[in-house]
CSV table of C-alpha atoms (C1' of nucleotides) in Angstrom, one decimal:
chain,number,residue,atom,x,y,z
A,1,MET,CA,11.3,-41.1,95.5
A,2,ILE,CA,11.8,-40.1,98.9
A,3,ASP,CA,11.8,-36.6,100.2
A,4,PRO,CA,15.0,-35.9,101.2
A,5,GLU,CA,13.4,-33.4,104.1
A,6,PRO,CA,10.7,-36.3,105.3
A,7,ALA,CA,9.2,-34.9,108.5
A,8,GLY,CA,8.1,-31.6,107.8
A,9,ALA,CA,10.7,-30.5,110.4
A,10,SER,CA,12.7,-28.0,108.4
A,11,GLU,CA,10.1,-26.4,106.3
A,12,ALA,CA,11.1,-22.9,105.1
A,13,GLY,CA,13.5,-22.8,108.3
A,14,GLY,CA,16.5,-24.5,107.2
A,15,ARG,CA,19.2,-26.7,109.4
A,16,ARG,CA,19.0,-24.5,112.7
A,17,GLU,CA,15.3,-24.8,113.3
A,18,GLU,CA,15.6,-28.4,112.3
A,19,ILE,CA,18.3,-29.5,114.4
A,20,VAL,CA,16.6,-27.6,117.7
A,21,GLU,CA,13.6,-29.5,116.7
A,22,ILE,CA,14.8,-33.2,116.8
A,23,ALA,CA,17.3,-32.5,119.6
A,24,SER,CA,14.5,-31.3,121.8
A,25,ARG,CA,12.3,-34.2,121.0
A,26,LEU,CA,15.5,-36.3,121.8
A,27,PHE,CA,16.7,-34.4,124.8
A,28,ALA,CA,12.4,-35.0,126.3
A,29,GLU,CA,12.6,-38.8,125.6
A,30,ARG,CA,16.2,-39.6,127.1
A,31,SER,CA,17.4,-36.6,128.7
A,32,TYR,CA,20.2,-33.8,128.0
A,33,ARG,CA,23.1,-36.1,129.0
A,34,GLY,CA,21.8,-38.9,127.4
A,35,VAL,CA,22.1,-38.1,124.2
A,36,GLY,CA,24.8,-37.3,122.3
A,37,MET,CA,25.9,-35.0,119.6
A,38,ARG,CA,26.4,-38.1,117.4
A,39,ALA,CA,22.9,-39.3,118.0
A,40,ILE,CA,21.6,-35.7,117.3
A,41,ALA,CA,23.4,-35.5,114.1
A,42,SER,CA,22.3,-38.9,113.0
A,43,ALA,CA,18.8,-38.2,113.9
A,44,VAL,CA,19.4,-34.9,111.6
A,45,GLY,CA,21.4,-37.0,108.7
A,46,VAL,CA,24.3,-35.1,109.1
A,47,GLN,CA,27.9,-35.3,110.4
A,48,PRO,CA,28.5,-34.6,114.2
A,49,ALA,CA,31.0,-31.9,113.1
A,50,SER,CA,28.2,-30.0,110.8
A,51,ILE,CA,26.2,-29.0,113.9
A,52,TYR,CA,29.0,-26.8,115.1
A,53,HIS,CA,28.2,-24.5,111.9
A,54,HIS,CA,24.9,-24.1,113.7
A,55,PHE,CA,25.6,-23.9,117.0
A,56,SER,CA,28.4,-23.2,119.0
A,57,SER,CA,28.3,-25.8,121.8
A,58,LYS,CA,25.7,-28.6,123.0
A,59,ALA,CA,24.9,-26.4,125.6
A,60,ASP,CA,23.7,-23.9,123.3
A,61,ILE,CA,21.1,-26.1,121.3
A,62,LEU,CA,20.0,-26.1,124.9
A,63,ASP,CA,19.6,-22.7,125.2
A,64,ALA,CA,17.6,-22.5,121.9
A,65,ILE,CA,15.2,-24.9,123.0
A,66,ILE,CA,14.6,-23.7,126.3
A,67,ALA,CA,15.0,-20.1,125.0
A,68,ASP,CA,11.7,-18.1,125.8
A,69,VAL,CA,9.0,-20.7,125.6
A,70,THR,CA,7.9,-19.9,128.9
A,71,GLU,CA,9.0,-16.4,129.0
A,72,ARG,CA,6.8,-15.5,125.8
A,73,PHE,CA,3.6,-17.0,127.6
A,74,ILE,CA,4.3,-15.2,131.0
A,75,ALA,CA,4.6,-12.0,129.1
A,76,ALA,CA,1.9,-12.2,127.0
A,77,HIS,CA,-0.5,-13.2,130.0
A,78,LEU,CA,0.3,-11.3,132.8
A,79,TYR,CA,-1.8,-8.7,132.5
A,80,LEU,CA,-4.5,-10.9,133.5
A,81,LEU,CA,-3.6,-11.0,136.8
A,82,ASP,CA,-3.0,-6.9,137.1
A,83,PRO,CA,-4.2,-6.4,140.6
A,84,LYS,CA,-6.1,-3.3,139.2
A,85,PHE,CA,-8.5,-5.6,137.1
A,86,VAL,CA,-8.4,-9.0,137.9
A,87,THR,CA,-11.5,-10.9,138.5
A,88,ALA,CA,-12.4,-14.4,139.3
A,89,SER,CA,-13.1,-14.8,135.6
A,90,SER,CA,-9.7,-13.4,134.3
A,91,MET,CA,-8.2,-16.0,136.4
A,92,ARG,CA,-10.2,-18.7,135.1
A,93,GLN,CA,-9.1,-17.5,131.8
A,94,LEU,CA,-5.4,-17.5,132.6
A,95,VAL,CA,-5.8,-21.2,133.6
A,96,THR,CA,-7.2,-22.2,130.8
A,97,GLU,CA,-4.7,-20.3,128.3
A,98,HIS,CA,-2.0,-21.9,130.8
A,99,VAL,CA,-3.0,-25.5,130.3
A,100,VAL,CA,-3.5,-25.3,126.8
A,101,TYR,CA,0.2,-23.4,125.9
A,102,PHE,CA,2.0,-25.5,128.3
A,103,TRP,CA,0.5,-28.6,126.3
A,104,GLN,CA,1.1,-27.0,123.0
A,105,HIS,CA,4.9,-26.4,124.2
A,106,ARG,CA,5.1,-29.7,125.9
A,107,ILE,CA,8.6,-31.0,124.6
A,108,ALA,CA,10.4,-27.7,125.4
A,109,GLU,CA,8.7,-27.4,128.5
A,110,ALA,CA,9.5,-30.9,129.7
A,111,VAL,CA,13.3,-30.2,128.4
A,112,GLY,CA,13.0,-26.6,130.3
A,113,LEU,CA,11.8,-28.1,133.7
A,114,ARG,CA,14.0,-31.0,133.5
A,115,GLU,CA,17.2,-29.7,132.3
A,116,LEU,CA,17.3,-26.4,134.0
A,117,LYS,CA,20.6,-27.2,136.0
A,118,GLU,CA,22.2,-27.9,132.7
A,119,LEU,CA,21.5,-24.5,131.2
A,120,SER,CA,24.5,-21.8,131.7
A,121,VAL,CA,24.1,-20.2,135.3
A,122,ALA,CA,22.9,-16.6,133.6
A,123,ARG,CA,20.2,-18.4,131.4
A,124,ALA,CA,18.8,-20.8,134.4
A,125,GLU,CA,18.8,-17.7,136.4
A,126,HIS,CA,16.5,-15.6,133.8
A,127,VAL,CA,14.4,-18.5,133.3
A,128,ARG,CA,14.0,-18.8,137.2
A,129,ARG,CA,13.5,-14.8,137.4
A,130,SER,CA,10.5,-14.9,135.0
A,131,ARG,CA,8.9,-18.2,136.7
A,132,ARG,CA,9.0,-16.5,140.0
A,133,SER,CA,7.7,-13.4,138.2
A,134,TYR,CA,4.8,-15.2,136.9
A,135,GLN,CA,3.9,-16.8,140.7
A,136,ASP,CA,4.5,-13.6,142.5
A,137,ALA,CA,1.8,-12.2,139.9
A,138,TRP,CA,-0.4,-15.3,140.9
A,139,ILE,CA,0.1,-14.5,144.8
A,140,CYS,CA,-0.5,-10.9,144.7
A,141,ALA,CA,-3.8,-11.6,142.5
A,142,ILE,CA,-5.2,-13.9,144.9
A,143,GLN,CA,-4.4,-11.4,148.0
A,144,VAL,CA,-6.6,-8.8,146.0
A,145,GLY,CA,-9.0,-11.1,145.7
A,146,VAL,CA,-9.0,-12.1,149.5
A,147,SER,CA,-9.2,-8.6,150.4
A,148,GLY,CA,-11.6,-7.8,148.1
A,149,GLY,CA,-13.5,-10.7,150.0
A,150,TRP,CA,-14.2,-12.7,146.6
A,151,LEU,CA,-11.8,-15.3,147.5
A,152,PRO,CA,-11.8,-17.1,150.7
A,153,ALA,CA,-8.5,-18.5,150.2
A,154,GLN,CA,-6.6,-18.7,153.4
A,155,ASN,CA,-2.9,-18.5,152.6
A,156,PRO,CA,-2.4,-17.0,149.2
A,157,ARG,CA,1.2,-18.1,148.8
A,158,ILE,CA,0.3,-21.6,149.7
A,159,ALA,CA,-2.8,-21.6,147.5
A,160,ALA,CA,-1.0,-20.0,144.2
A,161,LEU,CA,1.8,-22.6,144.6
A,162,ALA,CA,-0.8,-25.4,145.0
A,163,LEU,CA,-3.0,-24.3,142.5
A,164,LEU,CA,0.4,-23.9,139.9
A,165,SER,CA,1.4,-27.3,140.6
A,166,MET,CA,-2.1,-28.7,140.0
A,167,ILE,CA,-2.0,-27.1,136.7
A,168,ASN,CA,1.4,-27.7,135.3
A,169,GLY,CA,1.1,-31.3,136.7
A,170,VAL,CA,-1.4,-31.8,133.4
A,171,ASN,CA,1.4,-32.6,130.6
A,172,ALA,CA,2.7,-35.3,133.1
A,173,TRP,CA,-0.5,-37.2,132.6
A,174,TYR,CA,-2.6,-35.9,129.8
A,175,ARG,CA,-2.5,-38.0,126.4
A,176,GLU,CA,-4.6,-37.0,123.3
A,177,ALA,CA,-5.7,-40.3,122.7
A,178,GLY,CA,-8.0,-40.1,125.7
A,179,PRO,CA,-11.5,-39.1,125.8
A,180,LEU,CA,-11.1,-35.4,126.4
A,181,SER,CA,-9.4,-32.6,124.4
A,182,ILE,CA,-6.8,-30.4,126.1
A,183,ALA,CA,-9.4,-27.3,126.0
A,184,GLU,CA,-11.8,-29.3,128.1
A,185,VAL,CA,-9.3,-30.4,130.6
A,186,ALA,CA,-8.2,-26.8,130.8
A,187,GLU,CA,-11.8,-25.8,131.3
A,188,MET,CA,-12.1,-28.3,134.0
A,189,HIS,CA,-8.6,-27.1,135.8
A,190,ALA,CA,-10.0,-23.6,135.7
A,191,GLU,CA,-12.9,-24.5,137.3
A,192,MET,CA,-11.1,-26.8,140.0
A,193,ALA,CA,-8.3,-24.1,140.7
A,194,VAL,CA,-10.6,-20.9,141.1
A,195,THR,CA,-13.7,-22.2,142.4
A,196,GLY,CA,-12.2,-25.2,144.1
A,197,VAL,CA,-8.6,-24.3,145.4
A,198,LEU,CA,-9.0,-20.8,145.7
A,199,GLY,CA,-12.8,-21.0,146.9
A,200,GLY,CA,-14.3,-18.4,144.5
A,201,CYS,CA,-17.9,-18.6,143.4
A,202,PRO,CA,-18.8,-18.9,140.1
A,203,GLU,CA,-20.4,-15.5,140.0
A,204,ALA,CA,-17.9,-13.6,142.1
A,205,PRO,CA,-15.7,-10.5,141.1
A,206,PRO,CA,-16.3,-7.2,141.7
B,1,MET,CA,40.1,-35.5,166.4
B,2,ILE,CA,38.0,-35.9,163.3
B,3,ASP,CA,35.4,-38.6,163.3
B,4,PRO,CA,36.4,-41.1,160.7
B,5,GLU,CA,32.6,-41.0,159.5
B,6,PRO,CA,31.9,-37.7,159.7
B,7,ALA,CA,28.1,-36.9,158.3
B,8,GLY,CA,26.3,-39.9,160.5
B,9,ALA,CA,25.5,-41.6,157.3
B,10,SER,CA,26.9,-45.1,158.1
B,11,GLU,CA,25.9,-45.3,161.4
B,12,ALA,CA,25.5,-48.9,162.1
B,13,GLY,CA,24.5,-49.4,158.4
B,14,GLY,CA,27.8,-49.9,156.6
B,15,ARG,CA,29.0,-48.9,153.4
B,16,ARG,CA,26.2,-50.0,151.2
B,17,GLU,CA,23.9,-47.7,153.1
B,18,GLU,CA,26.1,-45.1,153.1
B,19,ILE,CA,26.7,-45.5,149.3
B,20,VAL,CA,22.7,-45.5,148.7
B,21,GLU,CA,22.5,-42.2,151.2
B,22,ILE,CA,25.4,-40.0,149.2
B,23,ALA,CA,24.8,-41.3,145.8
B,24,SER,CA,20.9,-40.5,146.1
B,25,ARG,CA,22.1,-37.0,147.3
B,26,LEU,CA,24.4,-36.7,144.3
B,27,PHE,CA,21.8,-38.1,141.7
B,28,ALA,CA,19.1,-35.3,143.1
B,29,GLU,CA,21.4,-32.8,142.6
B,30,ARG,CA,22.9,-33.3,139.3
B,31,SER,CA,21.1,-36.1,137.7
B,32,TYR,CA,21.9,-39.6,137.4
B,33,ARG,CA,24.2,-39.4,134.1
B,34,GLY,CA,25.5,-36.4,135.3
B,35,VAL,CA,27.2,-37.9,138.4
B,36,GLY,CA,30.1,-40.9,137.7
B,37,MET,CA,31.0,-43.6,139.7
B,38,ARG,CA,34.2,-41.9,140.5
B,39,ALA,CA,32.3,-39.0,142.0
B,40,ILE,CA,30.3,-41.4,144.5
B,41,ALA,CA,33.3,-42.7,145.0
B,42,SER,CA,35.0,-40.0,145.9
B,43,ALA,CA,32.2,-38.4,147.8
B,44,VAL,CA,32.2,-41.7,150.2
B,45,GLY,CA,35.7,-41.5,150.6
B,46,VAL,CA,36.7,-45.0,148.6
B,47,GLN,CA,38.1,-45.8,144.9
B,48,PRO,CA,35.7,-46.7,142.1
B,49,ALA,CA,36.5,-50.1,142.0
B,50,SER,CA,35.7,-50.7,145.8
B,51,ILE,CA,31.9,-49.6,145.2
B,52,TYR,CA,31.9,-52.7,143.3
B,53,HIS,CA,32.3,-54.9,146.2
B,54,HIS,CA,28.7,-53.5,147.3
B,55,PHE,CA,26.8,-53.1,143.9
B,56,SER,CA,27.1,-55.0,140.7
B,57,SER,CA,26.7,-52.0,138.8
B,58,LYS,CA,25.7,-48.2,138.6
B,59,ALA,CA,22.3,-49.0,137.6
B,60,ASP,CA,22.0,-51.1,140.7
B,61,ILE,CA,22.8,-48.2,142.9
B,62,LEU,CA,20.1,-46.4,141.3
B,63,ASP,CA,17.5,-49.6,141.9
B,64,ALA,CA,18.3,-49.6,145.5
B,65,ILE,CA,17.5,-45.8,146.0
B,66,ILE,CA,14.2,-46.1,144.1
B,67,ALA,CA,13.7,-49.5,145.5
B,68,ASP,CA,10.3,-49.0,147.1
B,69,VAL,CA,10.2,-45.9,148.9
B,70,THR,CA,7.0,-45.0,147.1
B,71,GLU,CA,5.7,-48.6,147.2
B,72,ARG,CA,5.9,-48.7,150.8
B,73,PHE,CA,4.0,-45.6,151.3
B,74,ILE,CA,1.3,-46.8,148.9
B,75,ALA,CA,1.1,-50.3,150.4
B,76,ALA,CA,0.7,-48.7,154.0
B,77,HIS,CA,-2.3,-46.4,152.9
B,78,LEU,CA,-4.0,-48.0,150.4
B,79,TYR,CA,-6.7,-49.0,153.1
B,80,LEU,CA,-7.6,-45.2,153.5
B,81,LEU,CA,-9.0,-45.3,150.1
B,82,ASP,CA,-11.3,-48.6,150.8
B,83,PRO,CA,-14.2,-48.0,148.8
B,84,LYS,CA,-16.0,-49.5,151.7
B,85,PHE,CA,-15.0,-47.5,154.2
B,86,VAL,CA,-13.9,-44.2,152.7
B,87,THR,CA,-14.6,-40.7,153.7
B,88,ALA,CA,-14.1,-37.0,153.3
B,89,SER,CA,-12.1,-37.3,156.5
B,90,SER,CA,-9.9,-40.5,155.5
B,91,MET,CA,-9.1,-38.7,152.4
B,92,ARG,CA,-7.7,-35.8,154.2
B,93,GLN,CA,-5.5,-37.8,156.5
B,94,LEU,CA,-4.4,-39.4,153.4
B,95,VAL,CA,-3.3,-36.2,151.4
B,96,THR,CA,-1.9,-35.3,154.9
B,97,GLU,CA,0.1,-38.3,155.3
B,98,HIS,CA,1.3,-38.1,151.5
B,99,VAL,CA,2.8,-34.6,151.8
B,100,VAL,CA,4.5,-35.5,155.0
B,101,TYR,CA,5.9,-38.6,153.7
B,102,PHE,CA,6.9,-37.5,150.4
B,103,TRP,CA,8.7,-34.7,152.0
B,104,GLN,CA,10.8,-36.7,154.3
B,105,HIS,CA,11.8,-38.9,151.7
B,106,ARG,CA,12.1,-36.0,149.1
B,107,ILE,CA,15.5,-37.1,147.8
B,108,ALA,CA,14.8,-40.4,146.8
B,109,GLU,CA,11.5,-39.6,145.6
B,110,ALA,CA,13.2,-36.8,143.4
B,111,VAL,CA,15.5,-39.3,141.9
B,112,GLY,CA,12.7,-41.9,141.7
B,113,LEU,CA,10.6,-39.3,139.3
B,114,ARG,CA,13.3,-38.0,137.5
B,115,GLU,CA,15.3,-41.3,136.5
B,116,LEU,CA,12.5,-43.6,136.0
B,117,LYS,CA,13.8,-44.2,132.6
B,118,GLU,CA,17.1,-45.2,133.5
B,119,LEU,CA,16.0,-47.8,135.7
B,120,SER,CA,15.8,-51.5,134.5
B,121,VAL,CA,12.5,-51.8,132.4
B,122,ALA,CA,11.1,-54.5,134.5
B,123,ARG,CA,12.0,-52.3,137.7
B,124,ALA,CA,10.7,-49.1,136.2
B,125,GLU,CA,7.4,-50.8,135.1
B,126,HIS,CA,7.0,-52.3,138.7
B,127,VAL,CA,7.2,-48.7,140.0
B,128,ARG,CA,4.7,-47.4,137.3
B,129,ARG,CA,2.2,-50.2,138.2
B,130,SER,CA,2.3,-49.2,141.8
B,131,ARG,CA,1.6,-45.5,141.3
B,132,ARG,CA,-1.1,-46.5,138.7
B,133,SER,CA,-2.9,-48.3,141.3
B,134,TYR,CA,-2.6,-45.5,143.9
B,135,GLN,CA,-4.2,-43.4,141.4
B,136,ASP,CA,-6.8,-45.8,140.5
B,137,ALA,CA,-7.9,-46.1,144.3
B,138,TRP,CA,-7.9,-42.3,144.4
B,139,ILE,CA,-10.2,-42.3,141.1
B,140,CYS,CA,-12.6,-45.1,142.7
B,141,ALA,CA,-12.8,-43.4,146.3
B,142,ILE,CA,-13.8,-40.2,144.6
B,143,GLN,CA,-16.3,-42.2,142.4
B,144,VAL,CA,-17.9,-43.3,145.6
B,145,GLY,CA,-17.8,-39.9,147.1
B,146,VAL,CA,-19.7,-38.7,144.2
B,147,SER,CA,-22.3,-41.8,143.8
B,148,GLY,CA,-22.7,-41.2,147.5
B,149,GLY,CA,-23.6,-37.6,146.9
B,150,TRP,CA,-20.9,-36.4,149.6
B,151,LEU,CA,-18.7,-35.5,146.9
B,152,PRO,CA,-19.6,-33.3,143.6
B,153,ALA,CA,-16.6,-33.4,141.7
B,154,GLN,CA,-17.4,-33.4,138.3
B,155,ASN,CA,-15.0,-35.7,136.8
B,156,PRO,CA,-13.3,-38.3,139.0
B,157,ARG,CA,-10.2,-39.1,137.4
B,158,ILE,CA,-9.6,-35.5,136.3
B,159,ALA,CA,-10.1,-34.6,139.8
B,160,ALA,CA,-8.0,-37.1,141.0
B,161,LEU,CA,-4.9,-36.4,139.0
B,162,ALA,CA,-5.3,-32.5,139.4
B,163,LEU,CA,-5.5,-33.4,143.1
B,164,LEU,CA,-2.3,-35.9,143.0
B,165,SER,CA,-0.5,-33.3,140.7
B,166,MET,CA,-0.9,-30.7,143.5
B,167,ILE,CA,0.2,-32.8,146.4
B,168,ASN,CA,3.1,-34.1,144.6
B,169,GLY,CA,4.1,-30.5,143.6
B,170,VAL,CA,4.7,-29.5,147.3
B,171,ASN,CA,8.4,-31.2,147.1
B,172,ALA,CA,9.1,-28.7,144.2
B,173,TRP,CA,8.8,-25.6,146.2
B,174,TYR,CA,8.5,-26.2,149.8
B,175,ARG,CA,11.5,-25.1,151.8
B,176,GLU,CA,12.2,-25.8,155.6
B,177,ALA,CA,13.7,-22.5,156.0
B,178,GLY,CA,10.0,-20.8,155.7
B,179,PRO,CA,7.2,-20.0,158.2
B,180,LEU,CA,5.3,-23.1,157.8
B,181,SER,CA,6.1,-26.4,158.9
B,182,ILE,CA,5.7,-29.3,156.4
B,183,ALA,CA,2.7,-30.7,158.5
B,184,GLU,CA,1.1,-27.0,158.6
B,185,VAL,CA,1.4,-27.3,154.9
B,186,ALA,CA,0.4,-30.5,154.8
B,187,GLU,CA,-3.1,-29.7,156.4
B,188,MET,CA,-3.7,-26.7,154.2
B,189,HIS,CA,-3.4,-29.2,151.2
B,190,ALA,CA,-5.8,-31.4,152.6
B,191,GLU,CA,-8.2,-28.9,153.0
B,192,MET,CA,-7.3,-27.4,149.7
B,193,ALA,CA,-7.5,-30.8,148.1
B,194,VAL,CA,-10.9,-32.3,149.8
B,195,THR,CA,-12.9,-29.4,150.3
B,196,GLY,CA,-11.7,-27.4,147.4
B,197,VAL,CA,-10.8,-29.5,144.3
B,198,LEU,CA,-13.2,-32.7,144.9
B,199,GLY,CA,-15.5,-29.9,146.6
B,200,GLY,CA,-16.2,-31.9,149.7
B,201,CYS,CA,-17.9,-30.0,152.9
B,202,PRO,CA,-15.8,-30.1,156.2
B,203,GLU,CA,-18.9,-32.2,157.7
B,204,ALA,CA,-19.2,-34.3,154.8
B,205,PRO,CA,-19.2,-38.3,154.9
B,206,PRO,CA,-21.7,-40.7,155.2
C,1,DG,C1',48.8,-72.2,161.3
C,2,DA,C1',46.3,-72.8,157.2
C,3,DC,C1',42.0,-70.8,154.8
C,4,DA,C1',38.2,-68.4,153.1
C,5,DG,C1',35.8,-64.0,153.1
C,6,DT,C1',35.7,-59.1,153.5
C,7,DG,C1',36.9,-54.5,151.8
C,8,DC,C1',39.7,-52.0,149.5
C,9,DC,C1',43.7,-50.5,146.8
C,10,DT,C1',46.2,-49.5,142.2
C,11,DA,C1',46.2,-50.0,137.2
C,12,DA,C1',43.7,-50.7,133.4
C,13,DC,C1',40.3,-51.8,129.6
C,14,DG,C1',37.6,-50.4,125.3
C,15,DA,C1',33.3,-47.2,124.6
C,16,DT,C1',31.9,-43.0,124.1
C,17,DC,C1',31.9,-38.1,125.1
C,18,DG,C1',32.3,-33.2,123.1
C,19,DT,C1',35.1,-30.9,120.3
C,20,DT,C1',38.3,-29.3,117.0
C,21,DC,C1',40.7,-30.0,112.7
C,22,DG,C1',41.9,-29.4,107.7
C,23,DT,C1',39.5,-29.9,103.4
C,24,DT,C1',35.9,-29.6,99.8
C,25,DA,C1',31.6,-29.2,96.7
C,26,DG,C1',28.6,-25.8,95.3
C,27,DC,C1',26.9,-21.4,94.9
C,28,DG,C1',26.8,-15.8,94.2
C,29,DT,C1',29.3,-11.9,92.9
C,30,DA,C1',33.2,-9.1,90.8
D,1,DT,C1',37.9,-16.9,85.9
D,2,DA,C1',38.8,-15.8,90.6
D,3,DC,C1',37.2,-15.1,94.9
D,4,DG,C1',34.3,-15.6,99.1
D,5,DC,C1',31.1,-18.0,101.6
D,6,DT,C1',28.0,-21.8,103.5
D,7,DA,C1',27.6,-26.0,104.7
D,8,DA,C1',29.1,-30.1,104.9
D,9,DC,C1',32.4,-33.9,105.3
D,10,DG,C1',36.1,-37.7,107.3
D,11,DA,C1',39.0,-38.1,111.3
D,12,DA,C1',41.0,-37.2,114.8
D,13,DC,C1',41.7,-35.0,119.9
D,14,DG,C1',42.0,-35.2,125.1
D,15,DA,C1',39.0,-36.6,128.5
D,16,DT,C1',35.9,-39.1,130.9
D,17,DC,C1',32.8,-43.1,131.2
D,18,DG,C1',31.0,-47.8,133.4
D,19,DT,C1',33.6,-51.7,134.4
D,20,DT,C1',37.1,-55.2,135.2
D,21,DA,C1',41.7,-57.7,136.9
D,22,DG,C1',44.9,-58.4,140.3
D,23,DG,C1',46.7,-58.0,144.7
D,24,DC,C1',47.0,-56.3,149.4
D,25,DA,C1',45.6,-56.5,154.5
D,26,DC,C1',42.7,-57.9,158.0
D,27,DT,C1',39.4,-60.7,160.5
D,28,DG,C1',37.2,-64.8,162.1
D,29,DT,C1',36.9,-70.2,161.8
D,30,DC,C1',38.8,-74.9,161.6
DNA sequence: GACAGTGCCTAACGATCGTTCGTTAGCGTA
DNA sequence: TACGCTAACGAACGATCGTTAGGCACTGTC
């Protein structure tokens, strides 16, 4: 007996979610343009035409994948950078949660990063704005730390961009087979980012 | 009077170099699969079939673009990480030259990063091996610093990967229109990388 | 003056692309 | 029993893809 829905992909969700999940895996492996509707359909176990009962176009699938993975994280964590309350320790916490979240959503994040230009202009702009707000919040928070004297970073903007590059880069090399859990790697990055890149002492904040 | 070879692309080089240059720009903008031979040909000012007098296939153009941009840098700079002579200051120098070189070759580097999977398996493996050797040299050099007591990095491998992510990320956000030159940004990254991420003091080496 | 080589052309090949068509089987409700 | 809805089907659409065949004009060499 073979389970008609083998991969646990569509549990309680239905075809739409199954298509999103399978397509995002394929897009991440072979790129958006490298995967045709026929490939998606056959991976789902369906005829190509059937996909159009769930999505209006191929780009619509991409929209559903990228949708708001990143936005959700940002919206839920911007408070940690609030200029009124930010501390070196809240920064460390944010870096840790950032690394872990991005790893847990690595497939959608990879597609979102790689295929941003394939998105409809409006949606791409929305994603870019959201990322920009996160980046600006980091810059602002670092400026607060510099003004407050508990962060010696010499250029808040450059430091923020370097820090974000560093923690966004984790997905490119981390593998679960290694000796460290993603949580451990995240903690180490929090240390390297805040103590190292920004120069904040472990017992710093106001 | 209009210059028959307007963009200075083919000066003294001929069609082949012109095609590589134009194709790499297009691939960087719209991805390898997003750009057809017809688009390349019309950008060059030639018929699609004519390109096959200079390249045997589309993948061959990609090969020529990626070829050995990265390898050339690595081969020319590995000596700076030689375990017998590496110092905090040679590390700083390498970071600086890395950032500048990668920016100067940003188009080919972007294509090489994004389209590695489109390369023939043998060529892709060659590129990966080359990058791996660079990364391993960094890890080894950092270990030397840790053993020598002049680098407090707690995990050389993670530190190396974080450092490389940080400096490789520059191309993703740096724009020449801003107030800082790439050389200045490179210097700041050398400081953040060696003093910050690795924890080496400015007056450190043996 | 014949010849090979180079660089480019027009035209077309088969394959694959995203998408649309008309149809149908199954199910719940009136 | 009849209706409407959902989800799926096979088949095909026009467009575009990478690539090839064959030919034409020019150049330098014997």
